[in-house]
Short mmCIF file of C-alpha atoms and ligand atoms in Angstrom, two decimals:
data_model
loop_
_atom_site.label_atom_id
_atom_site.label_comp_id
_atom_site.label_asym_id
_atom_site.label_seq_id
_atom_site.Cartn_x
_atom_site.Cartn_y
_atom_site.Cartn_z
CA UNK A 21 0.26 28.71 20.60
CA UNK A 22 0.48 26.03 18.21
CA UNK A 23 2.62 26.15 15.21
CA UNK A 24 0.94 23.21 13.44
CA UNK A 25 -2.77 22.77 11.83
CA UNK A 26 -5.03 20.93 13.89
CA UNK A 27 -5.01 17.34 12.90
CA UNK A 28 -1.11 17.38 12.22
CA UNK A 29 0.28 13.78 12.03
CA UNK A 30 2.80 13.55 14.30
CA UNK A 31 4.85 10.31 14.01
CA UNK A 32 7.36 7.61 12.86
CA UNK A 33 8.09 5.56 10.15
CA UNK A 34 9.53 2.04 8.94
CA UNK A 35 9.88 -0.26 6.06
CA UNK A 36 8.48 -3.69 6.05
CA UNK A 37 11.74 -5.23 4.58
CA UNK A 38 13.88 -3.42 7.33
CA UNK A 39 12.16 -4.24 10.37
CA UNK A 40 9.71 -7.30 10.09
CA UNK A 41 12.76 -9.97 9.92
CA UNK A 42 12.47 -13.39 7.91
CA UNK A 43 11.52 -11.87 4.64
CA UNK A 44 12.45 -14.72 2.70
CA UNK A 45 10.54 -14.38 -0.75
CA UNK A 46 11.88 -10.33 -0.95
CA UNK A 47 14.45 -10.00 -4.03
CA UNK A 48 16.96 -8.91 -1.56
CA UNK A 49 17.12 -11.90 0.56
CA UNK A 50 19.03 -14.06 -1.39
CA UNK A 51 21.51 -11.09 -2.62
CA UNK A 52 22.25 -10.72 1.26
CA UNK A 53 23.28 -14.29 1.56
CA UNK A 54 25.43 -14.65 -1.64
CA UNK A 55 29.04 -14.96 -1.80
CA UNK A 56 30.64 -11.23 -1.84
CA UNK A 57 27.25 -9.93 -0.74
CA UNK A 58 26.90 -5.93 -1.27
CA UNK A 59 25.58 -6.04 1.87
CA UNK A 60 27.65 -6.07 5.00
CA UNK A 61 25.63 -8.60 6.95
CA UNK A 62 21.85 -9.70 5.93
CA UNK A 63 18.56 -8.55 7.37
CA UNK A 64 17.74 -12.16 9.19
CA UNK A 65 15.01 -11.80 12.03
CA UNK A 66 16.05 -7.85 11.58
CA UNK A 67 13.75 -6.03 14.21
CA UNK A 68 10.66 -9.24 14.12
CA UNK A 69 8.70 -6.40 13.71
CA UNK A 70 6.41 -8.64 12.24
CA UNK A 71 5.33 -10.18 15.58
CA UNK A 72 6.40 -7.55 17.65
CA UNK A 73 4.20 -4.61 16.29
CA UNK A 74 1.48 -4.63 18.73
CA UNK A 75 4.61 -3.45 21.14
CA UNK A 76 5.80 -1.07 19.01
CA UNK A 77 2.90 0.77 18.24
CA UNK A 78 2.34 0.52 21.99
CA UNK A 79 5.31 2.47 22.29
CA UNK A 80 4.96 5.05 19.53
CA UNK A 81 1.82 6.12 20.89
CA UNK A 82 2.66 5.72 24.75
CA UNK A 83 5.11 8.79 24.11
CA UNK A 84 2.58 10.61 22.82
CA UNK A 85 3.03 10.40 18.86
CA UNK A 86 -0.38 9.92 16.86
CA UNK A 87 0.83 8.59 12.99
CA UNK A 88 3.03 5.43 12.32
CA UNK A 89 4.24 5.30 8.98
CA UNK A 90 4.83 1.53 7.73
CA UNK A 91 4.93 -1.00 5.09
CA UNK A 92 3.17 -3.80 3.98
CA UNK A 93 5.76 -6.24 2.08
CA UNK A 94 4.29 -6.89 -1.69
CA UNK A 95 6.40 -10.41 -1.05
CA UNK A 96 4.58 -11.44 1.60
CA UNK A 97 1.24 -10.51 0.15
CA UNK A 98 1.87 -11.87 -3.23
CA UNK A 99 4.54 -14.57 -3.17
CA UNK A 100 4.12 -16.43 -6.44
CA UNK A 101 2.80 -13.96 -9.42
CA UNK A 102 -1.21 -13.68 -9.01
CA UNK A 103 -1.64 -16.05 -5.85
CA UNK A 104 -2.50 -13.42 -3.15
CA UNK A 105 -1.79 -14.59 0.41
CA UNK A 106 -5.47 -14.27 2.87
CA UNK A 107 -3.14 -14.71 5.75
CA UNK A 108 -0.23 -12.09 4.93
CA UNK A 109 -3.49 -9.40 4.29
CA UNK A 110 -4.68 -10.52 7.31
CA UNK A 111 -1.69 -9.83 9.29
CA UNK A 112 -1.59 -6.47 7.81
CA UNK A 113 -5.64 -5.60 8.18
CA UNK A 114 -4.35 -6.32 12.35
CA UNK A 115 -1.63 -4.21 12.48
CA UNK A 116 -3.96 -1.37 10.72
CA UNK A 117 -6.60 -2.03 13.39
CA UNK A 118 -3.96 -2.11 16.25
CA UNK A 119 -3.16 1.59 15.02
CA UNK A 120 -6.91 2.77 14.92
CA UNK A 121 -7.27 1.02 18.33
CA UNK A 122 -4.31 3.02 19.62
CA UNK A 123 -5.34 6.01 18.68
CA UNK A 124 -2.62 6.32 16.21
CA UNK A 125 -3.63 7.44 12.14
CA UNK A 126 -1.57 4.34 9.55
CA UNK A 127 0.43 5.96 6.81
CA UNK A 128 0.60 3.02 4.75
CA UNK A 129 3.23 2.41 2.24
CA UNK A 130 2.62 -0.47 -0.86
CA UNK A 131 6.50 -1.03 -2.29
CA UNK A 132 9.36 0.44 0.05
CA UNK A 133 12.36 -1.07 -2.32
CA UNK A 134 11.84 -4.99 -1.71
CA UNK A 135 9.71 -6.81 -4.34
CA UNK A 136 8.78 -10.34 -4.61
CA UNK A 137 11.42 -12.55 -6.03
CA UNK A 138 9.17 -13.26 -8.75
CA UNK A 139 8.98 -9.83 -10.28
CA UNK A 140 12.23 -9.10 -9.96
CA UNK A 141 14.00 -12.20 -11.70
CA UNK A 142 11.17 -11.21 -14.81
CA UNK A 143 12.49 -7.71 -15.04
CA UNK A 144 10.96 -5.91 -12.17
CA UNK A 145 10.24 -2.34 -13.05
CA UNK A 146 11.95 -2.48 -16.62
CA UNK A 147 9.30 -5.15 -17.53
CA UNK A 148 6.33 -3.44 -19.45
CA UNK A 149 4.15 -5.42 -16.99
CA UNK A 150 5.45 -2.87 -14.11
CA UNK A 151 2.66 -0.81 -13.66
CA UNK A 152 0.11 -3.32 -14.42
CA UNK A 153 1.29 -5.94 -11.72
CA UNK A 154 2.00 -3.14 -9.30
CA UNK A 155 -1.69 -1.74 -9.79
CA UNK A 156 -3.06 -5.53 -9.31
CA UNK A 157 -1.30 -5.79 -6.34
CA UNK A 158 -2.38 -2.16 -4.78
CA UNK A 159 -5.77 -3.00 -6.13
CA UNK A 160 -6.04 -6.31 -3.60
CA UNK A 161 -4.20 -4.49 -1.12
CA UNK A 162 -6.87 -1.65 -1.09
CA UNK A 163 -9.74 -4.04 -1.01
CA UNK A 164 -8.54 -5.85 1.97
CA UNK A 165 -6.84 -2.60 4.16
CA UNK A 166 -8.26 0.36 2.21
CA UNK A 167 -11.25 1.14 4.73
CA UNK A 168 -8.97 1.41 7.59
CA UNK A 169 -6.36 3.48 6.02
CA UNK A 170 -6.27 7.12 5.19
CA UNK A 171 -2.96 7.79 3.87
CA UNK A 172 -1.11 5.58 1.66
CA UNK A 173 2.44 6.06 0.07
CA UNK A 174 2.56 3.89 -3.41
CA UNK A 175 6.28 4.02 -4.08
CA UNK A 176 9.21 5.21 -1.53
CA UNK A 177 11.36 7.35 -3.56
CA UNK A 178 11.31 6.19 -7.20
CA UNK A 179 13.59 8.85 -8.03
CA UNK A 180 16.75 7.58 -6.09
CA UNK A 181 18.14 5.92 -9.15
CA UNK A 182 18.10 9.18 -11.48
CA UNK A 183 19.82 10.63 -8.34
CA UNK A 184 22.17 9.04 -8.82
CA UNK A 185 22.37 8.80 -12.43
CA UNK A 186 21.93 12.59 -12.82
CA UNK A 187 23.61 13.78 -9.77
CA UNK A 188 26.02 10.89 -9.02
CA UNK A 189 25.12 11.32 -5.35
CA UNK A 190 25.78 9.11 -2.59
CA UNK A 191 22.69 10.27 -0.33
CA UNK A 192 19.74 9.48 1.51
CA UNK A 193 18.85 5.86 0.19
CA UNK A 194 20.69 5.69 -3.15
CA UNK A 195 24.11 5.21 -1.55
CA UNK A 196 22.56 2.14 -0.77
CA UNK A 197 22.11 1.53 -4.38
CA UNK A 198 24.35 -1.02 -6.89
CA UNK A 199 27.06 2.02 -8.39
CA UNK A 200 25.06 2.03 -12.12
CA UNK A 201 21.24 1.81 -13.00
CA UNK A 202 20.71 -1.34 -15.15
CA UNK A 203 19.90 -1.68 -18.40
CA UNK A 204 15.96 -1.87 -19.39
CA UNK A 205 15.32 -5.38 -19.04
CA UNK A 206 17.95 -6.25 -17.27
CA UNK A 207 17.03 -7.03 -13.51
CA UNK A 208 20.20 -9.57 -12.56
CA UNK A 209 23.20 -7.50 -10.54
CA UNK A 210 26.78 -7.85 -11.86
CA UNK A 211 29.09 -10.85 -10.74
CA UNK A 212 28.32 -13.00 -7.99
CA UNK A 213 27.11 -10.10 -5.92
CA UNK A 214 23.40 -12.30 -6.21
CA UNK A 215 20.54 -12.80 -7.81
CA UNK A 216 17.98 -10.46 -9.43
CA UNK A 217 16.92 -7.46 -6.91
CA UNK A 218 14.42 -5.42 -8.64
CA UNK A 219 15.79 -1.63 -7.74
CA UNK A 220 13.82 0.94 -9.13
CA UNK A 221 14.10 2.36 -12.92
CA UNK A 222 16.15 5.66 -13.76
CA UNK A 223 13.39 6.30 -15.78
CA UNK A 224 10.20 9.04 -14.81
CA UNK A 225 7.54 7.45 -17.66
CA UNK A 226 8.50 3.82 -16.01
CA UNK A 227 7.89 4.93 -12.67
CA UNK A 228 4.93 7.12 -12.99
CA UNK A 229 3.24 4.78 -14.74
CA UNK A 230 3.65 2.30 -12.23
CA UNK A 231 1.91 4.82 -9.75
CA UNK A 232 -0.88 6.26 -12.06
CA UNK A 233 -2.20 3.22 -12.71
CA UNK A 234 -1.79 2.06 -8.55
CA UNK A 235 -3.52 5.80 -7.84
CA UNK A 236 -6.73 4.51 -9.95
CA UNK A 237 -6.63 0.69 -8.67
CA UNK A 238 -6.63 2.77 -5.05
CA UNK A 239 -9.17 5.28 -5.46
CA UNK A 240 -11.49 2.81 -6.86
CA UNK A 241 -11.06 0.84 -3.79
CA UNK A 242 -12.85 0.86 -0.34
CA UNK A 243 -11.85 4.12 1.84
CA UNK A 244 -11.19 7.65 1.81
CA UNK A 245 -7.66 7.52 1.20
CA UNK A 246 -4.91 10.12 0.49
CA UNK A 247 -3.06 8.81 -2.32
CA UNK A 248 0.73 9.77 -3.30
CA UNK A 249 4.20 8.91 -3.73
CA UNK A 250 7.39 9.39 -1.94
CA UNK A 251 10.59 11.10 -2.97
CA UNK A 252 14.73 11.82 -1.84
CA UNK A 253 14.53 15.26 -2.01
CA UNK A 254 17.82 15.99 -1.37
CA UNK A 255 18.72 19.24 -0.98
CA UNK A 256 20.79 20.12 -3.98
CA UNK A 257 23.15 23.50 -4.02
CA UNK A 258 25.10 25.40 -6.29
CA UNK A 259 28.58 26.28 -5.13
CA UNK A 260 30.30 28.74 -7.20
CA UNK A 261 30.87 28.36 -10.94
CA UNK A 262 28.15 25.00 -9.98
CA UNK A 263 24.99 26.82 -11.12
CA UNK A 264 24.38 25.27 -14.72
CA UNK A 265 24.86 21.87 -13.15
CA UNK A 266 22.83 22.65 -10.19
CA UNK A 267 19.60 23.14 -12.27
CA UNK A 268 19.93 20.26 -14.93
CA UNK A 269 20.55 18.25 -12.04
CA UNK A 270 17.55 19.17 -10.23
CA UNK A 271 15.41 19.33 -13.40
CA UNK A 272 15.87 15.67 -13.95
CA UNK A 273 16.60 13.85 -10.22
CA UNK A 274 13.65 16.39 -8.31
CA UNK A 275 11.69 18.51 -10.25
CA UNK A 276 10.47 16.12 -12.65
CA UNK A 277 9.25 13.77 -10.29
CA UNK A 278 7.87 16.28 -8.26
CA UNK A 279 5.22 17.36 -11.17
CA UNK A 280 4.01 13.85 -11.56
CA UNK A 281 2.12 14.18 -7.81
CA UNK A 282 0.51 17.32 -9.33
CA UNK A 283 -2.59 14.61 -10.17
CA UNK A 284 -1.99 13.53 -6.68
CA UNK A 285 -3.70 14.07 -3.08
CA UNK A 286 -0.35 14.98 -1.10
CA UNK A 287 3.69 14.54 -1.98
CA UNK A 288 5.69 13.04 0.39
CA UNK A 289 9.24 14.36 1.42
CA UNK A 290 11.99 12.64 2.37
CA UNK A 291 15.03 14.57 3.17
CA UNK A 292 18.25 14.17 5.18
CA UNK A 293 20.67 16.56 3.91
CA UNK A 294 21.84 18.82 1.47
CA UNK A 295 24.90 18.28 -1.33
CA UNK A 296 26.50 21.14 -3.44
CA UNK A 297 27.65 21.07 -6.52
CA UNK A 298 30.77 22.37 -7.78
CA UNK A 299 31.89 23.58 -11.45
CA UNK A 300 33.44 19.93 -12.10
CA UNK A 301 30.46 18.05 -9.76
CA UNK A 302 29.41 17.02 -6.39
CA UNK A 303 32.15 18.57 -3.88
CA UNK A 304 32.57 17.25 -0.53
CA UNK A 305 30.98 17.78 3.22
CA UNK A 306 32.62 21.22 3.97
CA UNK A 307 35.60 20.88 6.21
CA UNK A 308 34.68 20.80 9.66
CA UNK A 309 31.19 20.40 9.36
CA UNK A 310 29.56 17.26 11.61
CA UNK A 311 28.70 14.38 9.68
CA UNK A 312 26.62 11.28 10.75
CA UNK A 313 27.19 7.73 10.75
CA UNK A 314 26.37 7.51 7.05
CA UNK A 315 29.04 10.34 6.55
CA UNK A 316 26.57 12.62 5.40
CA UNK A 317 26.53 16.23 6.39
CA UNK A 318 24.41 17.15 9.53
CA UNK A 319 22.28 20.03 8.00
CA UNK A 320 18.70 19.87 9.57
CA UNK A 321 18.14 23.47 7.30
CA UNK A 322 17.69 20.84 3.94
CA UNK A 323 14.15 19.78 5.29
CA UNK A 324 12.85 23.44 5.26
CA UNK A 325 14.64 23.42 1.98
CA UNK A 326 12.78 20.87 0.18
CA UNK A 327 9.74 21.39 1.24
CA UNK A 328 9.55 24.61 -0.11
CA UNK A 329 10.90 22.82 -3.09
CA UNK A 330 8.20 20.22 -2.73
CA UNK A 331 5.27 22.50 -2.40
CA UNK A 332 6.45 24.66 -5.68
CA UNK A 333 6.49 22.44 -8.21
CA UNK A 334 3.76 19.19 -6.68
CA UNK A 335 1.41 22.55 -5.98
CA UNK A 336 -0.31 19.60 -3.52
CA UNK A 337 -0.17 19.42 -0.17
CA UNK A 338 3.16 18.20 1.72
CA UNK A 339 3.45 15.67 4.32
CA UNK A 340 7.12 14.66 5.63
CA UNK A 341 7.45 11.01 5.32
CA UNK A 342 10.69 10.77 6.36
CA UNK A 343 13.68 13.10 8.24
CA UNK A 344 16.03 11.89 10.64
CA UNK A 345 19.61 10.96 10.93
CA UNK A 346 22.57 7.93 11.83
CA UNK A 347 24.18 8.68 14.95
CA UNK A 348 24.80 7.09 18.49
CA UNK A 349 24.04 10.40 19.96
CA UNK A 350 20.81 10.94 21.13
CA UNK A 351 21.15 14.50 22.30
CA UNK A 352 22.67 15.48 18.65
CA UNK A 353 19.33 13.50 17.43
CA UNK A 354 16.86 15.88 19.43
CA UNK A 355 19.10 18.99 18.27
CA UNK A 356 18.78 18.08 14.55
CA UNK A 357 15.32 17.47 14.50
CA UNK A 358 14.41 20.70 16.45
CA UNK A 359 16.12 22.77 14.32
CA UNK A 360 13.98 20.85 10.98
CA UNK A 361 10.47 21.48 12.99
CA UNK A 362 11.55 24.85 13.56
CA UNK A 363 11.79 25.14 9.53
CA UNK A 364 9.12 23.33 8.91
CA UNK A 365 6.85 25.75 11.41
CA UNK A 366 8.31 28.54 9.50
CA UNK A 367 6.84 26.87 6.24
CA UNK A 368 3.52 26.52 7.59
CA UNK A 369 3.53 30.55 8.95
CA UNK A 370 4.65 31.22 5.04
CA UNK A 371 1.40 29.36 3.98
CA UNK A 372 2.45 26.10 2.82
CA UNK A 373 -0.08 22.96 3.43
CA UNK A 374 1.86 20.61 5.58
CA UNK A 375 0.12 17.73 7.27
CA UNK A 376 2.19 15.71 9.00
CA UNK A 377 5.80 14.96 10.07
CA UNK A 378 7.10 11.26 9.93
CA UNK A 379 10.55 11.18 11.56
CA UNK A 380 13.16 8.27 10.30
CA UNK A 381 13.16 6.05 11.98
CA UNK A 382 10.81 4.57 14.60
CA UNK A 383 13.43 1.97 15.27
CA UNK A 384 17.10 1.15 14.62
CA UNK A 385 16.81 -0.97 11.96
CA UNK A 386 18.28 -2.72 8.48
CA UNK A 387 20.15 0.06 6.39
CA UNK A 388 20.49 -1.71 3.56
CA UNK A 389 23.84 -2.16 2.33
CA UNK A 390 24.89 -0.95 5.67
CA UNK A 391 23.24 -2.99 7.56
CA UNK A 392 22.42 -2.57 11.48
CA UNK A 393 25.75 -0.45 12.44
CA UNK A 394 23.44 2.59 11.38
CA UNK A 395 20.91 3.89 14.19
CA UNK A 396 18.21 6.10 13.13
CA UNK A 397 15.96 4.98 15.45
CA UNK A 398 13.88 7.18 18.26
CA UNK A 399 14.01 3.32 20.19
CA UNK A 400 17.11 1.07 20.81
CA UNK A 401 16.28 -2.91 19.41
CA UNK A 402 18.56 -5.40 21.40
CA UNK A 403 19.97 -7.27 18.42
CA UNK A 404 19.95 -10.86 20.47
CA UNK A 405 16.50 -10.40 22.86
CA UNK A 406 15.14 -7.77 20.46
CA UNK A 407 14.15 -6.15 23.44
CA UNK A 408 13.06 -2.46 22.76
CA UNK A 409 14.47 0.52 24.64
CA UNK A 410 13.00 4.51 24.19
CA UNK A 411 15.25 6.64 23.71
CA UNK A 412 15.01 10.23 25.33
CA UNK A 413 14.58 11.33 21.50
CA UNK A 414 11.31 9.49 21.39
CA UNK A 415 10.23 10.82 24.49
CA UNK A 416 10.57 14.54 23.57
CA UNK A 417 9.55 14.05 19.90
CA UNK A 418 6.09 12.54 21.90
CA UNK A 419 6.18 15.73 24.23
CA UNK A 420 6.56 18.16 21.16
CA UNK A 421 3.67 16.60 19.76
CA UNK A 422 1.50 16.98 22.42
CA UNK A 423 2.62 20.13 22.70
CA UNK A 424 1.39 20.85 18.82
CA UNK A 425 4.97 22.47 18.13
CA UNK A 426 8.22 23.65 19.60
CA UNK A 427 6.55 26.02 21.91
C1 GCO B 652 15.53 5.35 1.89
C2 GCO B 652 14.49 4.88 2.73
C3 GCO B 652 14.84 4.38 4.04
C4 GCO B 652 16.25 4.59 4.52
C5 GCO B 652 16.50 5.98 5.02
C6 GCO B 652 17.88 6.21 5.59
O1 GCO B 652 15.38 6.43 1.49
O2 GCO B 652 16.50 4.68 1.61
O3 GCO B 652 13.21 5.30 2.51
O4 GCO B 652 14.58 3.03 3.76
O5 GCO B 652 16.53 3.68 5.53
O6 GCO B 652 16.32 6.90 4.00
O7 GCO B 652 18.85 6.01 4.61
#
């Protein structure tokens, strides 16, 4: 019997600036080059994604997996402020088609971190332009893409920054984050660490601006699409005497972000683990519990967690964007993630609307700060040939979906 709805997406995800290599006019390009870099080695030809996606979307849906979750890279598409690139939308418009043709539903993301160079070095999201350049942008974007594409992401987890600046976390993608949100206005990092990189605002009005006014540039455009954003829904806990903190914490790093998809056609989730909070703040991974290459706790019960969380307080439906983990073993990979479908099947018996389940990541890939020592990937990239090996956690992720569930 199958534990998921009929029409459940089934798939992987990626970001554009992770995988595609050669993204030259991103903000984060020249940052990963400077002297002192924050970044342990730069991105460079990263996964050449770019031309290799015909491949890669051969292989997602060889082992049976119907959704690929990806980016298209808002410095490709609009280099220089206004001038829109034919040829980058083109490129993009392809790889949309080459998902259709496969049999395999795009989940299409608009701004996964990177921005063009431009918008960061004139304030990025602190600028009071934000949400009218971002809408511009999703505007083209949905003229050129949007009959093709039924689900699109606007923003990947906007909320990463007031993680950390409510929670002081170091999880999911904001321990990939400079250690202090910047001033308003102020898009240029500290020291010689680079040049401007346009990280997302602390701030919920900023960022939900930003996406309200990309929701209507979208749903004015060509297309049926599903429109919402992303968020780190980390799974926050109280340990003892940690209660008070545990709910101003998740008032201002979750739970307000989660009621601005409320106008919204799904949320997505994005969840890798849980942290608990103390009396005195964040205490560590419990002693002798198994942590992943990133050093956070392996705790596949968060994703069951948050969606819960998520379906609460968005009141929309849920689809899971992104769940996965680090690690170099493959078996522990398979484990992880069959103990989060088993939670997430118990969330659709209890009633909740969940449409899909995007696992992190398709391929290993560019970590950020990290760079490519992490491997989240369900395939293996060769980081000389780029050649692309499946990994026996593709394989049975592809035979669970066939199977519609767990069995
Ligand atoms: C993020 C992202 C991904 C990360 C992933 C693993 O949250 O940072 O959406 O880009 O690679 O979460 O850290």
């Amino acid at each position: 019997m199958n534990q998921f709805p009929a029409g459940f997406l089934w798939g992987a995800a990626t970001a554009p600036h992770q995988v595609e290599g050669g993204n030259i006019n991103a903000d984060m390009w020249p940052g990963e080059w400077a002297a002192n870099s924050m970044f342990v080695e730069p991105s460079g030809d990263a996964c050449d994604h770019y031309h290799r996606y015909p491949e890669d979307i051969a292989i997602l849906a060889g082992v049976g997996l119907n959704a690929y979750r990806f980016g298209v890279e808002w410095a490709r598409i609009e280099p220089e402020e206004g001038y829109f690139s034919r040829a980058a939308l083109d490129h993009y418009r392809r790889m949309v088609g080459t998902c259709v043709e496969q049999g395999v539903t795009p989940v299409v993301t608009y701004s996964h971190f990177s921005t063009p160079r431009w918008f960061a070095a004139a304030g990025g999201w602190n600028n009071p332009a934000a949400a009218d350049r971002f809408a511009r942008y999703a505007g083209r974007v949905t003229e050129h893409l949007g009959d093709l594409v039924p689900w699109v992401c606007t923003l990947n987890e906007p909320n990463v920054i007031s993680l950390l600046a409510h929670v002081g976390i170091q999880s999911a993608g904001e321990r990939d984050q400079p250690p202090e949100p910047s001033a308003p206005g102020d898009g240029q990092r500290d020291g010689d660490a680079g040049p401007a990189v346009a990280w997302v605002s602390p701030s919920v009005e900023i960022m939900a601006a930003a996406h309200r006014r990309a929701v209507e540039a979208i749903r004015s455009g060509p297309g049926e699409t599903k429109v919402g954003w992303t968020l780190a829904l980390v799974d926050l806990q109280a340990a003892d005497g940690g209660e008070r903190r545990l709910m101003a914490a998740r008032q201002a790093a979750l739970l307000d972000w989660l009621e601005v998809s409320r106008d919204d056609d799904f949320v997505g989730v994005q969840t890798y683990t849980r942290e608990r909070i103390g009396p005195d703040g964040l205490l560590p991974v419990p002693d002798g519990a198994a942590t992943t290459q990133t050093g956070w706790e392996v705790y596949p019960q968060a994703l069951g967690h948050t969606v819960r969380l998520a379906a609460q307080h968005a009141q929309v439906p849920v689809l899971v964007t992104e769940n996965g983990l680090a690690t170099a073993d493959d078996d522990a990979r398979i484990a992880y993630t069959a103990q989060a479908l088993a939670d997430l099947a118990g969330c659709v018996a209890d009633g909740i609307d969940v449409r899909g389940y995007l696992h992190w990541s398709l391929l290993d890939n560019f970590e950020w700060l990290s760079g490519y020592q992490m491997t989240f990937g369900l395939v293996a990239v060769d980081r000389t040939t780029f050649a692309r090996t499946v990994k026996p956690s593709a394989r049975w992720l592809g035979a669970v979906a066939r199977a519609g569930g767990l069995g």
